[in-house]
Amino acid sequence: MDEFMTAAIAEAKQGQDEGGIPIGSVLVKDGKVLGKGHNKRVQDGDPVTHAEIDCLRNAGRIGSYRGTTLYSTLMPCYLCAGAVVQFGIKRVIVGESETFSGAREFMESHGVEVIDLNLDECKNMMQRFIHINPQLWNEDIGK
């Protein structure tokens, strides 16, 4: 596992420590972290503060997203995949998609390379959270 996925996992753990949903994200270009974020829907009372959105907000205005890679501990949903496509991010690396399949096909249909690392650490973190907080998880994914 590389340092960027490790940073995304640290963001996910921070979110969970804050009472939120353990999903983290990191935006990288040329080996440098431009922004990090985690799901803050619970903490901020904001239904759209998903990890990837928080990460992009924290990166700020960077002009072009050409050459960036977005890391996420979980396969992005359609909201976050829409942001990926909108900003022209062409590579997304995810920790896992077993607990949530997300919008992989949508991103790929728009020319985004999606790499699923299928990491046990990410799966176990989400499975534990979903088991303990099924209602909160269902709210997060719109069920």
Tab-separated table of C-alpha atoms in Angstrom:
chain	number	residue	atom	x	y	z
A	1	MET	CA	0.000	0.000	0.000
A	2	ASP	CA	1.377	3.410	-0.883
A	3	GLU	CA	1.607	6.516	1.280
A	4	PHE	CA	-1.412	8.155	-0.359
A	5	MET	CA	-3.819	5.326	0.419
A	6	THR	CA	-2.334	5.256	3.912
A	7	ALA	CA	-3.202	8.968	4.196
A	8	ALA	CA	-6.750	8.303	2.951
A	9	ILE	CA	-7.165	5.565	5.576
A	10	ALA	CA	-5.923	7.977	8.258
A	11	GLU	CA	-8.579	10.467	7.099
A	12	ALA	CA	-11.247	7.752	7.324
A	13	LYS	CA	-10.184	6.910	10.868
A	14	GLN	CA	-10.248	10.595	11.805
A	15	GLY	CA	-13.802	10.846	10.503
A	16	GLN	CA	-14.856	7.850	12.552
A	17	ASP	CA	-13.120	9.257	15.647
A	18	GLU	CA	-15.199	12.424	15.157
A	19	GLY	CA	-18.407	10.367	15.187
A	20	GLY	CA	-18.778	10.251	11.416
A	21	ILE	CA	-18.579	7.716	8.629
A	22	PRO	CA	-15.102	6.213	8.063
A	23	ILE	CA	-14.368	7.194	4.481
A	24	GLY	CA	-11.257	9.165	3.547
A	25	SER	CA	-9.863	10.707	0.383
A	26	VAL	CA	-6.634	12.292	-0.875
A	27	LEU	CA	-5.943	14.222	-4.098
A	28	VAL	CA	-2.414	13.841	-5.492
A	29	LYS	CA	-0.435	15.374	-8.344
A	30	ASP	CA	3.205	14.706	-9.187
A	31	GLY	CA	3.727	12.842	-5.917
A	32	LYS	CA	2.401	15.720	-3.780
A	33	VAL	CA	-0.780	15.798	-1.730
A	34	LEU	CA	-2.975	18.696	-2.857
A	35	GLY	CA	-5.817	18.016	-0.458
A	36	LYS	CA	-7.183	15.524	2.048
A	37	GLY	CA	-10.650	15.008	3.429
A	38	HIS	CA	-13.084	12.689	5.091
A	39	ASN	CA	-16.811	12.181	5.206
A	40	LYS	CA	-18.267	14.930	7.423
A	41	ARG	CA	-21.985	14.477	6.815
A	42	VAL	CA	-22.613	13.818	10.506
A	43	GLN	CA	-20.116	16.318	11.884
A	44	ASP	CA	-21.260	19.207	9.653
A	45	GLY	CA	-24.914	18.213	9.289
A	46	ASP	CA	-24.337	18.528	5.536
A	47	PRO	CA	-25.643	15.756	3.280
A	48	VAL	CA	-23.076	16.407	0.539
A	49	THR	CA	-19.867	16.531	2.572
A	50	HIS	CA	-18.642	13.165	1.370
A	51	ALA	CA	-14.931	12.388	1.705
A	52	GLU	CA	-14.111	13.141	-1.913
A	53	ILE	CA	-16.028	16.443	-1.835
A	54	ASP	CA	-14.282	17.447	1.401
A	55	CYS	CA	-10.941	16.554	-0.178
A	56	LEU	CA	-11.624	18.674	-3.269
A	57	ARG	CA	-12.770	21.591	-1.102
A	58	ASN	CA	-9.586	21.334	0.948
A	59	ALA	CA	-7.456	21.240	-2.209
A	60	GLY	CA	-9.031	24.553	-3.206
A	61	ARG	CA	-8.862	26.073	-6.640
A	62	ILE	CA	-6.005	24.362	-8.409
A	63	GLY	CA	-6.914	25.361	-11.950
A	64	SER	CA	-6.549	22.202	-13.980
A	65	TYR	CA	-6.982	18.753	-12.489
A	66	ARG	CA	-5.026	17.235	-15.380
A	67	GLY	CA	-2.542	14.710	-14.034
A	68	THR	CA	-4.206	14.309	-10.642
A	69	THR	CA	-5.155	11.068	-8.950
A	70	LEU	CA	-7.947	10.808	-6.402
A	71	TYR	CA	-7.554	8.191	-3.686
A	72	SER	CA	-10.581	7.051	-1.706
A	73	THR	CA	-10.990	4.308	0.855
A	74	LEU	CA	-14.338	3.357	-0.712
A	75	MET	CA	-15.609	3.343	-4.307
A	76	PRO	CA	-17.060	6.822	-4.950
A	77	CYS	CA	-20.827	7.239	-5.158
A	78	TYR	CA	-22.512	9.035	-8.064
A	79	LEU	CA	-22.221	12.426	-6.331
A	80	CYS	CA	-18.457	12.085	-5.961
A	81	ALA	CA	-18.026	10.349	-9.315
A	82	GLY	CA	-19.816	13.315	-10.872
A	83	ALA	CA	-17.238	15.643	-9.342
A	84	VAL	CA	-14.430	13.415	-10.672
A	85	VAL	CA	-15.880	13.569	-14.187
A	86	GLN	CA	-16.755	17.279	-13.964
A	87	PHE	CA	-13.213	18.268	-13.003
A	88	GLY	CA	-11.514	15.899	-15.433
A	89	ILE	CA	-9.756	13.718	-12.863
A	90	LYS	CA	-8.661	10.737	-14.940
A	91	ARG	CA	-7.452	8.307	-12.279
A	92	VAL	CA	-9.190	7.090	-9.124
A	93	ILE	CA	-7.644	4.545	-6.766
A	94	VAL	CA	-9.973	2.988	-4.212
A	95	GLY	CA	-9.390	0.880	-1.142
A	96	GLU	CA	-12.400	-1.325	-1.755
A	97	SER	CA	-15.761	-1.696	-3.476
A	98	GLU	CA	-17.120	-4.797	-1.771
A	99	THR	CA	-19.209	-2.994	0.848
A	100	PHE	CA	-20.377	-0.375	-1.684
A	101	SER	CA	-20.023	-0.809	-5.444
A	102	GLY	CA	-20.485	2.901	-6.125
A	103	ALA	CA	-20.270	4.464	-9.571
A	104	ARG	CA	-17.322	2.676	-11.136
A	105	GLU	CA	-19.024	2.080	-14.481
A	106	PHE	CA	-20.096	5.731	-14.665
A	107	MET	CA	-16.531	6.951	-14.137
A	108	GLU	CA	-15.062	4.429	-16.562
A	109	SER	CA	-17.644	5.369	-19.204
A	110	HIS	CA	-16.251	8.913	-18.962
A	111	GLY	CA	-12.628	7.858	-19.462
A	112	VAL	CA	-11.592	7.577	-15.811
A	113	GLU	CA	-9.167	4.808	-14.923
A	114	VAL	CA	-10.463	3.139	-11.749
A	115	ILE	CA	-8.153	0.896	-9.745
A	116	ASP	CA	-9.658	-1.123	-6.895
A	117	LEU	CA	-6.990	-2.267	-4.431
A	118	ASN	CA	-9.457	-4.540	-2.586
A	119	LEU	CA	-7.782	-3.834	0.764
A	120	ASP	CA	-8.852	-5.876	3.772
A	121	GLU	CA	-8.192	-2.905	6.075
A	122	CYS	CA	-10.710	-0.761	4.195
A	123	LYS	CA	-13.274	-3.572	3.946
A	124	ASN	CA	-12.999	-4.432	7.630
A	125	MET	CA	-13.312	-0.786	8.670
A	126	MET	CA	-16.503	-0.329	6.612
A	127	GLN	CA	-18.015	-3.685	7.573
A	128	ARG	CA	-17.568	-2.919	11.283
A	129	PHE	CA	-19.067	0.531	10.848
A	130	ILE	CA	-22.061	-0.742	8.846
A	131	HIS	CA	-22.708	-3.496	11.393
A	132	ILE	CA	-22.721	-1.013	14.291
A	133	ASN	CA	-24.447	1.874	12.439
A	134	PRO	CA	-26.750	0.446	9.762
A	135	GLN	CA	-29.226	3.332	9.902
A	136	LEU	CA	-26.509	5.966	9.501
A	137	TRP	CA	-24.928	3.996	6.665
A	138	ASN	CA	-28.259	3.669	4.840
A	139	GLU	CA	-28.766	7.414	5.205
A	140	ASP	CA	-25.317	8.041	3.718
A	141	ILE	CA	-26.004	5.924	0.625
A	142	GLY	CA	-29.549	7.205	0.171
A	143	LYS	CA	-31.517	4.103	1.214
